[in-house]
mmCIF file of C-alpha atoms and ligand atoms in Angstrom:
data_model
loop_
_atom_site.group_PDB
_atom_site.id
_atom_site.type_symbol
_atom_site.label_atom_id
_atom_site.label_comp_id
_atom_site.label_asym_id
_atom_site.label_seq_id
_atom_site.Cartn_x
_atom_site.Cartn_y
_atom_site.Cartn_z
ATOM 1 C CA MET Z 1 -14.949 91.419 -168.219
ATOM 2 C CA LYS Z 2 -13.922 88.317 -165.820
ATOM 3 C CA ALA Z 3 -11.174 89.329 -163.034
ATOM 4 C CA LEU Z 4 -10.055 87.536 -159.915
ATOM 5 C CA ILE Z 5 -9.686 90.878 -157.306
ATOM 6 C CA LYS Z 6 -8.741 91.409 -153.711
ATOM 7 C CA ASP Z 7 -11.653 93.988 -152.599
ATOM 8 C CA ARG Z 8 -11.863 92.825 -148.281
ATOM 9 C CA PRO Z 9 -8.665 93.060 -145.904
ATOM 10 C CA LEU Z 10 -10.069 90.020 -144.891
ATOM 11 C CA ARG Z 11 -8.737 85.998 -146.741
ATOM 12 C CA GLY Z 12 -10.105 85.380 -149.874
ATOM 13 C CA GLY Z 13 -10.659 86.598 -153.053
ATOM 14 C CA THR Z 14 -13.783 87.715 -155.112
ATOM 15 C CA TYR Z 15 -14.625 86.574 -158.738
ATOM 16 C CA THR Z 16 -16.328 89.886 -160.612
ATOM 17 C CA ASP Z 17 -17.007 91.402 -163.683
ATOM 18 C CA LEU Z 18 -14.936 94.712 -164.060
ATOM 19 C CA PRO Z 19 -14.850 97.182 -166.895
ATOM 20 C CA ILE Z 20 -11.717 96.476 -169.281
ATOM 21 C CA PRO Z 21 -9.333 98.741 -168.944
ATOM 22 C CA LYS Z 22 -7.941 101.874 -170.848
ATOM 23 C CA VAL Z 23 -4.969 101.453 -172.445
ATOM 24 C CA GLY Z 24 -2.595 104.031 -170.881
ATOM 25 C CA GLU Z 25 -0.446 106.035 -173.552
ATOM 26 C CA ASN Z 26 3.164 103.940 -172.965
ATOM 27 C CA ASP Z 27 1.027 100.675 -172.020
ATOM 28 C CA LEU Z 28 -0.061 97.826 -173.955
ATOM 29 C CA LEU Z 29 -3.383 96.047 -173.677
ATOM 30 C CA VAL Z 30 -3.356 92.620 -173.554
ATOM 31 C CA LYS Z 31 -5.615 89.793 -173.466
ATOM 32 C CA VAL Z 32 -4.522 87.196 -171.043
ATOM 33 C CA HIS Z 33 -4.499 83.608 -172.193
ATOM 34 C CA ALA Z 34 -2.606 82.430 -169.185
ATOM 35 C CA ALA Z 35 -1.213 83.318 -165.378
ATOM 36 C CA ALA Z 36 0.441 81.718 -162.885
ATOM 37 C CA ILE Z 37 0.137 81.909 -159.187
ATOM 38 C CA CYS Z 38 3.259 83.141 -157.565
ATOM 39 C CA GLY Z 39 3.826 83.219 -153.376
ATOM 40 C CA THR Z 40 2.719 86.584 -153.766
ATOM 41 C CA ASP Z 41 -0.462 85.943 -154.197
ATOM 42 C CA ILE Z 42 -0.831 83.608 -151.521
ATOM 43 C CA HIS Z 43 -0.009 86.332 -149.487
ATOM 44 C CA ILE Z 44 -2.560 88.339 -151.001
ATOM 45 C CA TYR Z 45 -5.258 86.075 -150.776
ATOM 46 C CA GLN Z 46 -3.997 84.974 -146.806
ATOM 47 C CA TRP Z 47 -4.094 88.660 -146.832
ATOM 48 C CA ASN Z 48 -1.407 88.710 -144.194
ATOM 49 C CA GLU Z 49 1.026 91.310 -142.653
ATOM 50 C CA TYR Z 50 3.138 90.948 -146.196
ATOM 51 C CA ALA Z 51 0.059 91.482 -147.956
ATOM 52 C CA SER Z 52 -2.144 93.931 -145.681
ATOM 53 C CA SER Z 53 1.006 96.228 -145.310
ATOM 54 C CA ARG Z 54 1.578 97.255 -149.018
ATOM 55 C CA ILE Z 55 -1.521 96.609 -150.657
ATOM 56 C CA LYS Z 56 -4.444 99.385 -151.219
ATOM 57 C CA LEU Z 57 -7.861 97.542 -151.905
ATOM 58 C CA PRO Z 58 -9.250 97.063 -154.578
ATOM 59 C CA LEU Z 59 -6.466 95.187 -156.260
ATOM 60 C CA LEU Z 60 -6.833 93.275 -158.971
ATOM 61 C CA PHE Z 61 -3.861 90.716 -158.815
ATOM 62 C CA GLY Z 62 -1.639 88.201 -159.922
ATOM 63 C CA HIS Z 63 1.327 88.567 -162.107
ATOM 64 C CA GLU Z 64 3.123 86.485 -164.324
ATOM 65 C CA TYR Z 65 1.321 86.118 -167.186
ATOM 66 C CA ALA Z 66 1.303 86.145 -171.465
ATOM 67 C CA GLY Z 67 -1.177 86.683 -174.040
ATOM 68 C CA GLU Z 68 -1.825 88.306 -176.683
ATOM 69 C CA VAL Z 69 -1.785 92.189 -177.461
ATOM 70 C CA VAL Z 70 -5.329 93.525 -178.808
ATOM 71 C CA GLU Z 71 -3.995 97.978 -178.396
ATOM 72 C CA THR Z 72 -2.102 99.511 -177.722
ATOM 73 C CA GLY Z 73 -0.776 103.403 -176.714
ATOM 74 C CA LYS Z 74 -0.606 106.346 -178.571
ATOM 75 C CA ASN Z 75 3.554 106.815 -177.381
ATOM 76 C CA VAL Z 76 3.849 102.773 -177.953
ATOM 77 C CA THR Z 77 5.903 102.256 -181.217
ATOM 78 C CA SER Z 78 8.080 99.263 -180.448
ATOM 79 C CA PHE Z 79 4.545 96.671 -180.155
ATOM 80 C CA LYS Z 80 1.709 95.834 -182.078
ATOM 81 C CA LYS Z 81 -1.751 94.621 -182.003
ATOM 82 C CA GLY Z 82 -1.303 90.434 -182.347
ATOM 83 C CA ASP Z 83 1.961 89.967 -180.582
ATOM 84 C CA ARG Z 84 2.409 88.029 -178.252
ATOM 85 C CA VAL Z 85 4.076 88.914 -175.138
ATOM 86 C CA ALA Z 86 5.365 87.903 -171.573
ATOM 87 C CA ALA Z 87 5.029 90.327 -168.467
ATOM 88 C CA GLU Z 88 8.717 91.373 -166.409
ATOM 89 C CA THR Z 89 6.395 92.071 -163.119
ATOM 90 C CA HIS Z 90 9.089 94.598 -162.204
ATOM 91 C CA VAL Z 91 7.816 97.614 -163.811
ATOM 92 C CA PRO Z 92 10.924 100.307 -163.319
ATOM 93 C CA CYS Z 93 10.537 104.183 -163.497
ATOM 94 C CA GLY Z 94 12.771 105.048 -165.871
ATOM 95 C CA HIS Z 95 14.705 107.533 -163.731
ATOM 96 C CA CYS Z 96 16.962 106.892 -161.067
ATOM 97 C CA PHE Z 97 21.101 105.580 -160.875
ATOM 98 C CA GLN Z 98 20.326 102.287 -161.462
ATOM 99 C CA CYS Z 99 17.258 102.213 -164.292
ATOM 100 C CA THR Z 100 19.755 104.795 -165.920
ATOM 101 C CA THR Z 101 22.941 102.661 -165.669
ATOM 102 C CA GLY Z 102 21.445 98.967 -166.375
ATOM 103 C CA LEU Z 103 20.167 97.862 -163.449
ATOM 104 C CA GLN Z 104 15.843 98.347 -164.089
ATOM 105 C CA HIS Z 105 15.699 95.439 -161.702
ATOM 106 C CA ILE Z 106 16.600 97.155 -158.500
ATOM 107 C CA CYS Z 107 15.097 100.138 -159.115
ATOM 108 C CA LYS Z 108 14.341 101.917 -156.584
ATOM 109 C CA ASP Z 109 11.116 103.598 -157.335
ATOM 110 C CA MET Z 110 10.068 100.090 -158.306
ATOM 111 C CA ARG Z 111 6.122 99.076 -158.092
ATOM 112 C CA ILE Z 112 5.300 95.665 -159.031
ATOM 113 C CA LEU Z 113 2.355 94.239 -161.138
ATOM 114 C CA GLY Z 114 -0.752 93.027 -159.230
ATOM 115 C CA VAL Z 115 0.939 94.863 -156.136
ATOM 116 C CA HIS Z 116 1.127 98.282 -156.135
ATOM 117 C CA MET Z 117 -0.828 98.161 -159.931
ATOM 118 C CA ASP Z 118 -3.736 96.335 -161.066
ATOM 119 C CA GLY Z 119 -2.348 92.449 -162.202
ATOM 120 C CA ALA Z 120 -3.229 90.131 -164.487
ATOM 121 C CA PHE Z 121 -6.009 87.727 -162.770
ATOM 122 C CA SER Z 122 -8.387 88.785 -165.508
ATOM 123 C CA GLU Z 123 -9.455 88.187 -168.888
ATOM 124 C CA TYR Z 124 -7.439 92.139 -169.507
ATOM 125 C CA ALA Z 125 -4.743 94.000 -168.566
ATOM 126 C CA VAL Z 126 -2.750 96.460 -169.136
ATOM 127 C CA LEU Z 127 1.623 95.941 -168.926
ATOM 128 C CA PRO Z 128 3.669 99.394 -169.339
ATOM 129 C CA ALA Z 129 5.900 98.337 -172.871
ATOM 130 C CA VAL Z 130 8.750 98.998 -171.058
ATOM 131 C CA CYS Z 131 7.597 95.231 -169.679
ATOM 132 C CA ALA Z 132 6.297 93.377 -172.120
ATOM 133 C CA TRP Z 133 8.481 90.795 -173.406
ATOM 134 C CA LYS Z 134 8.419 89.412 -177.028
ATOM 135 C CA LEU Z 135 7.140 85.755 -176.564
ATOM 136 C CA ASP Z 136 8.755 83.543 -179.715
ATOM 137 C CA PRO Z 137 6.418 81.589 -181.411
ATOM 138 C CA ALA Z 138 7.648 78.329 -179.852
ATOM 139 C CA ILE Z 139 6.903 79.015 -176.714
ATOM 140 C CA SER Z 140 3.203 78.392 -175.221
ATOM 141 C CA TYR Z 141 1.502 81.663 -173.377
ATOM 142 C CA GLU Z 142 1.398 78.365 -170.894
ATOM 143 C CA VAL Z 143 5.459 78.435 -170.108
ATOM 144 C CA GLY Z 144 5.177 81.964 -171.143
ATOM 145 C CA SER Z 145 3.411 82.748 -167.968
ATOM 146 C CA THR Z 146 5.834 80.848 -166.212
ATOM 147 C CA LEU Z 147 9.147 82.364 -167.548
ATOM 148 C CA GLU Z 148 9.106 85.542 -165.103
ATOM 149 C CA PRO Z 149 9.766 82.912 -162.256
ATOM 150 C CA PHE Z 150 11.810 80.503 -164.066
ATOM 151 C CA GLY Z 151 14.220 83.495 -165.018
ATOM 152 C CA ILE Z 152 14.457 83.938 -160.878
ATOM 153 C CA GLY Z 153 16.046 80.281 -161.590
ATOM 154 C CA VAL Z 154 18.185 81.569 -164.162
ATOM 155 C CA HIS Z 155 19.282 84.304 -162.507
ATOM 156 C CA ALA Z 156 20.445 82.521 -159.676
ATOM 157 C CA LEU Z 157 22.337 80.262 -160.826
ATOM 158 C CA SER Z 158 23.886 83.502 -163.561
ATOM 159 C CA LYS Z 159 25.949 84.225 -160.502
ATOM 160 C CA THR Z 160 28.268 81.360 -160.139
ATOM 161 C CA LYS Z 161 29.037 79.073 -163.257
ATOM 162 C CA PRO Z 162 27.896 76.171 -161.861
ATOM 163 C CA ALA Z 163 30.158 73.713 -164.546
ATOM 164 C CA GLY Z 164 31.787 71.137 -162.838
ATOM 165 C CA LYS Z 165 30.367 71.659 -159.441
ATOM 166 C CA LYS Z 166 28.258 70.584 -156.681
ATOM 167 C CA VAL Z 167 25.203 72.785 -156.559
ATOM 168 C CA ILE Z 168 22.623 72.405 -153.632
ATOM 169 C CA VAL Z 169 19.286 74.557 -153.945
ATOM 170 C CA PHE Z 170 17.040 74.703 -150.573
ATOM 171 C CA GLY Z 171 13.729 74.499 -151.624
ATOM 172 C CA CYS Z 172 11.576 72.563 -154.141
ATOM 173 C CA GLY Z 173 8.870 74.632 -155.153
ATOM 174 C CA PRO Z 174 8.579 75.899 -159.250
ATOM 175 C CA ILE Z 175 11.883 78.208 -158.620
ATOM 176 C CA GLY Z 176 13.735 75.875 -156.899
ATOM 177 C CA ILE Z 177 12.988 72.780 -159.428
ATOM 178 C CA TYR Z 178 14.062 75.185 -161.734
ATOM 179 C CA ALA Z 179 17.254 76.902 -160.606
ATOM 180 C CA GLN Z 180 18.129 72.885 -159.670
ATOM 181 C CA MET Z 181 17.630 72.510 -164.145
ATOM 182 C CA VAL Z 182 19.172 75.287 -164.398
ATOM 183 C CA ALA Z 183 22.990 73.992 -162.335
ATOM 184 C CA LYS Z 184 22.087 70.620 -164.321
ATOM 185 C CA LEU Z 185 22.218 72.183 -167.892
ATOM 186 C CA SER Z 186 25.314 74.348 -166.729
ATOM 187 C CA GLY Z 187 27.396 71.208 -165.985
ATOM 188 C CA ALA Z 188 26.775 70.893 -162.407
ATOM 189 C CA GLU Z 189 28.436 67.230 -161.191
ATOM 190 C CA PHE Z 190 25.730 67.347 -159.456
ATOM 191 C CA VAL Z 191 22.350 68.817 -158.425
ATOM 192 C CA VAL Z 192 20.954 68.984 -154.657
ATOM 193 C CA GLY Z 193 17.100 69.330 -154.187
ATOM 194 C CA VAL Z 194 15.900 70.148 -151.503
ATOM 195 C CA ASP Z 195 12.508 70.252 -149.292
ATOM 196 C CA VAL Z 196 9.778 68.727 -147.006
ATOM 197 C CA SER Z 197 6.639 67.810 -149.345
ATOM 198 C CA LYS Z 198 7.173 64.572 -150.519
ATOM 199 C CA GLU Z 199 5.630 65.976 -153.534
ATOM 200 C CA ARG Z 200 7.927 68.534 -154.551
ATOM 201 C CA CYS Z 201 10.862 66.360 -153.451
ATOM 202 C CA ALA Z 202 8.572 63.295 -156.232
ATOM 203 C CA LEU Z 203 8.665 66.582 -158.920
ATOM 204 C CA ALA Z 204 12.283 67.600 -158.593
ATOM 205 C CA LYS Z 205 13.210 63.871 -158.886
ATOM 206 C CA GLN Z 206 10.797 63.624 -162.076
ATOM 207 C CA MET Z 207 12.782 66.657 -163.743
ATOM 208 C CA GLY Z 208 16.219 65.480 -163.099
ATOM 209 C CA THR Z 209 17.327 66.554 -160.215
ATOM 210 C CA ASP Z 210 20.600 63.935 -159.004
ATOM 211 C CA VAL Z 211 19.778 63.762 -155.483
ATOM 212 C CA VAL Z 212 17.042 65.135 -153.354
ATOM 213 C CA LEU Z 213 16.684 64.915 -149.598
ATOM 214 C CA ASN Z 214 13.901 65.084 -147.719
ATOM 215 C CA ALA Z 215 14.580 67.422 -144.699
ATOM 216 C CA LYS Z 216 11.641 65.569 -142.734
ATOM 217 C CA GLU Z 217 13.057 62.060 -143.048
ATOM 218 C CA VAL Z 218 17.098 62.574 -143.624
ATOM 219 C CA ASN Z 219 19.236 64.601 -141.441
ATOM 220 C CA VAL Z 220 20.687 67.242 -144.713
ATOM 221 C CA LEU Z 221 23.667 67.616 -143.433
ATOM 222 C CA ASP Z 222 25.350 64.019 -142.681
ATOM 223 C CA GLU Z 223 23.656 63.108 -146.825
ATOM 224 C CA VAL Z 224 25.216 66.006 -147.865
ATOM 225 C CA ASN Z 225 28.313 64.978 -146.063
ATOM 226 C CA ARG Z 226 27.858 61.372 -147.556
ATOM 227 C CA VAL Z 227 27.323 62.568 -150.965
ATOM 228 C CA THR Z 228 30.055 64.958 -151.888
ATOM 229 C CA LYS Z 229 32.155 62.241 -149.134
ATOM 230 C CA GLY Z 230 33.232 64.810 -147.014
ATOM 231 C CA PHE Z 231 34.440 68.121 -149.420
ATOM 232 C CA GLY Z 232 31.290 70.168 -148.995
ATOM 233 C CA THR Z 233 29.109 71.705 -151.444
ATOM 234 C CA ASP Z 234 30.071 74.537 -154.252
ATOM 235 C CA ILE Z 235 27.313 76.575 -154.682
ATOM 236 C CA VAL Z 236 24.731 77.030 -152.149
ATOM 237 C CA VAL Z 237 20.815 78.498 -153.911
ATOM 238 C CA GLU Z 238 19.017 79.265 -150.733
ATOM 239 C CA LEU Z 239 14.747 79.324 -151.377
ATOM 240 C CA THR Z 240 12.902 78.930 -148.782
ATOM 241 C CA GLY Z 241 13.799 82.945 -146.892
ATOM 242 C CA ASN Z 242 13.914 80.374 -143.781
ATOM 243 C CA LYS Z 243 16.520 81.300 -140.789
ATOM 244 C CA GLU Z 244 17.316 77.344 -139.637
ATOM 245 C CA VAL Z 245 17.700 76.743 -143.385
ATOM 246 C CA LEU Z 246 20.065 79.166 -143.498
ATOM 247 C CA ASN Z 247 21.989 78.099 -141.463
ATOM 248 C CA GLU Z 248 22.464 74.406 -141.993
ATOM 249 C CA ALA Z 249 22.439 75.546 -145.768
ATOM 250 C CA SER Z 250 25.875 77.669 -144.424
ATOM 251 C CA LYS Z 251 27.174 74.522 -142.343
ATOM 252 C CA THR Z 252 27.083 72.646 -146.421
ATOM 253 C CA LEU Z 253 29.065 74.450 -148.164
ATOM 254 C CA ARG Z 254 33.010 74.214 -148.556
ATOM 255 C CA ARG Z 255 35.495 77.460 -147.411
ATOM 256 C CA GLY Z 256 35.923 79.827 -150.404
ATOM 257 C CA GLY Z 257 32.134 78.770 -152.242
ATOM 258 C CA ASP Z 258 28.837 80.233 -153.764
ATOM 259 C CA ILE Z 259 26.169 81.718 -151.069
ATOM 260 C CA VAL Z 260 22.848 82.736 -153.371
ATOM 261 C CA LEU Z 261 20.328 83.830 -151.525
ATOM 262 C CA VAL Z 262 16.738 84.070 -153.204
ATOM 263 C CA GLY Z 263 14.051 83.483 -150.522
ATOM 264 C CA LEU Z 264 12.397 86.121 -148.187
ATOM 265 C CA PHE Z 265 12.871 85.809 -144.791
ATOM 266 C CA SER Z 266 10.511 87.506 -142.583
ATOM 267 C CA GLY Z 267 12.532 90.063 -140.551
ATOM 268 C CA PRO Z 268 15.989 90.154 -139.250
ATOM 269 C CA VAL Z 269 18.506 86.888 -139.473
ATOM 270 C CA GLU Z 270 20.248 85.780 -136.900
ATOM 271 C CA TRP Z 271 23.030 84.001 -138.857
ATOM 272 C CA ASP Z 272 26.231 82.750 -137.540
ATOM 273 C CA LEU Z 273 28.531 84.728 -140.425
ATOM 274 C CA VAL Z 274 32.238 84.610 -138.561
ATOM 275 C CA ASN Z 275 31.267 80.657 -139.429
ATOM 276 C CA ASN Z 276 29.561 80.736 -142.492
ATOM 277 C CA VAL Z 277 30.593 83.607 -144.318
ATOM 278 C CA ILE Z 278 34.279 84.915 -142.964
ATOM 279 C CA TYR Z 279 35.716 82.336 -142.488
ATOM 280 C CA LYS Z 280 34.907 80.169 -145.124
ATOM 281 C CA GLU Z 281 35.290 83.603 -147.040
ATOM 282 C CA ALA Z 282 31.999 82.510 -148.975
ATOM 283 C CA ASN Z 283 30.451 84.571 -151.814
ATOM 284 C CA VAL Z 284 27.327 86.063 -150.839
ATOM 285 C CA TYR Z 285 25.066 87.373 -153.947
ATOM 286 C CA GLY Z 286 21.197 88.646 -153.626
ATOM 287 C CA VAL Z 287 19.261 88.233 -155.786
ATOM 288 C CA THR Z 288 15.649 89.486 -157.028
ATOM 289 C CA GLY Z 289 13.996 89.066 -160.294
ATOM 290 C CA ARG Z 290 15.359 89.374 -163.358
ATOM 291 C CA ILE Z 291 17.703 91.581 -165.697
ATOM 292 C CA MET Z 292 16.210 93.283 -168.077
ATOM 293 C CA TRP Z 293 16.582 92.043 -170.894
ATOM 294 C CA ASP Z 294 19.756 90.252 -169.603
ATOM 295 C CA THR Z 295 17.869 87.372 -168.537
ATOM 296 C CA TRP Z 296 15.112 86.891 -170.713
ATOM 297 C CA TRP Z 297 17.499 86.269 -173.363
ATOM 298 C CA LEU Z 298 19.237 83.464 -171.459
ATOM 299 C CA ALA Z 299 15.968 82.077 -170.114
ATOM 300 C CA GLN Z 300 13.873 82.249 -173.184
ATOM 301 C CA GLY Z 301 17.356 80.517 -174.994
ATOM 302 C CA ILE Z 302 18.121 77.953 -172.610
ATOM 303 C CA LEU Z 303 13.842 76.920 -173.543
ATOM 304 C CA LEU Z 304 14.682 77.471 -177.207
ATOM 305 C CA SER Z 305 17.260 74.898 -176.938
ATOM 306 C CA GLY Z 306 15.452 72.119 -176.740
ATOM 307 C CA LYS Z 307 17.969 71.295 -174.224
ATOM 308 C CA ILE Z 308 15.021 71.094 -171.186
ATOM 309 C CA ASP Z 309 11.548 71.296 -170.699
ATOM 310 C CA ILE Z 310 9.651 73.167 -167.941
ATOM 311 C CA ARG Z 311 6.710 72.289 -168.945
ATOM 312 C CA PRO Z 312 6.172 69.780 -166.463
ATOM 313 C CA VAL Z 313 6.959 72.318 -163.733
ATOM 314 C CA ILE Z 314 3.017 72.957 -163.891
ATOM 315 C CA THR Z 315 1.717 70.704 -162.541
ATOM 316 C CA HIS Z 316 -1.804 72.222 -162.055
ATOM 317 C CA TYR Z 317 -4.487 74.271 -164.486
ATOM 318 C CA PHE Z 318 -7.293 76.247 -163.184
ATOM 319 C CA ASP Z 319 -10.586 78.310 -164.738
ATOM 320 C CA LEU Z 320 -9.787 80.961 -162.813
ATOM 321 C CA LYS Z 321 -13.747 80.874 -160.918
ATOM 322 C CA ASP Z 322 -11.796 77.913 -159.327
ATOM 323 C CA PHE Z 323 -9.741 80.469 -157.977
ATOM 324 C CA ASP Z 324 -9.664 79.221 -154.286
ATOM 325 C CA LYS Z 325 -9.266 75.730 -154.880
ATOM 326 C CA ALA Z 326 -6.435 76.612 -156.825
ATOM 327 C CA LEU Z 327 -4.664 78.867 -153.944
ATOM 328 C CA GLN Z 328 -5.399 76.660 -151.251
ATOM 329 C CA LEU Z 329 -3.382 74.098 -153.658
ATOM 330 C CA ALA Z 330 -1.269 76.539 -153.711
ATOM 331 C CA GLU Z 331 -0.400 77.521 -150.447
ATOM 332 C CA SER Z 332 -0.426 74.169 -149.499
ATOM 333 C CA ALA Z 333 3.169 73.893 -150.950
ATOM 334 C CA THR Z 334 3.044 70.714 -151.891
ATOM 335 C CA ALA Z 335 2.118 71.336 -156.069
ATOM 336 C CA GLY Z 336 4.291 72.500 -158.710
ATOM 337 C CA LYS Z 337 3.563 75.585 -160.862
ATOM 338 C CA ILE Z 338 -0.307 76.874 -160.580
ATOM 339 C CA VAL Z 339 -1.711 78.137 -164.024
ATOM 340 C CA PHE Z 340 -4.589 79.565 -164.941
ATOM 341 C CA ARG Z 341 -5.762 79.202 -168.659
ATOM 342 C CA ILE Z 342 -7.952 82.333 -169.411
HETATM 343 ZN ZN1 LIG E 1 5.534 86.086 -158.812
HETATM 344 ZN ZN1 LIG E 2 13.809 103.347 -161.396
#
């Protein structure tokens, strides 16, 4: 099968032929139809510190995908050949405290597809059955491949009660835009999106965000003050993983508001806790991944309601062999979601 692998500790990737993988007794073999590029894949492509400290080579990378089951392992009873599935990328151990108390998504010994084990930038992929989501027939493989990041947006907003609230989301990459769409769908008074890329700002606007601020062009604090008439925001969602942005984001929050942290910071962060959290009695939530399977039900239900259409958030499609172009576009942080059709 054709596959995109990482086999050298250098920038780049290798498009190559691999044998179709053998399906383990608890796994599914999936014919991949669509696979989306995630920030993690960019790290792997660049071979930065994040990637080199975690990954053993060679690795078949890529983890956000959807496809059709072509074979099932001998212990698998809940899936059959022909099922359409999307992948939950966090593989839980099944035994730890979290796994046995409904918190598999923060499993103590979690492994991640396409990071700790082979992924899905390939014609076929092995998916542990425990991580397979049966995709509703009304959802295409392309959109199915983006349910995983869409789920992060859904999970982030589920920590709060956005109805009637002033919501601000820092970051207009795909997850940021998903979060903005979910906030708006949930009845927010208005939603503000912030980014530094004019393409991403334009996409947020196109997807219905009420106020889009390009932080390169305007003073975000001044604009938030203007838009909220000095009230501040009720809910902040932080997706950039940039500590300056975190401090600025916190300043927009009203006293007693909610701040949801999703973006990953590199290293420890200096944060003015006294003024931004303690004196404000701010509620701070950390969010990672998606609750299995609560978030998936919500995410799919939102799409099936027909009230929002996330298809336009996918701005580019590529063939796997054009991976250099696709990953370079992804790292430019100017596009929406980028999907390989396989
Ligand atoms: Zn991902
Ligand atoms: Zn576990």
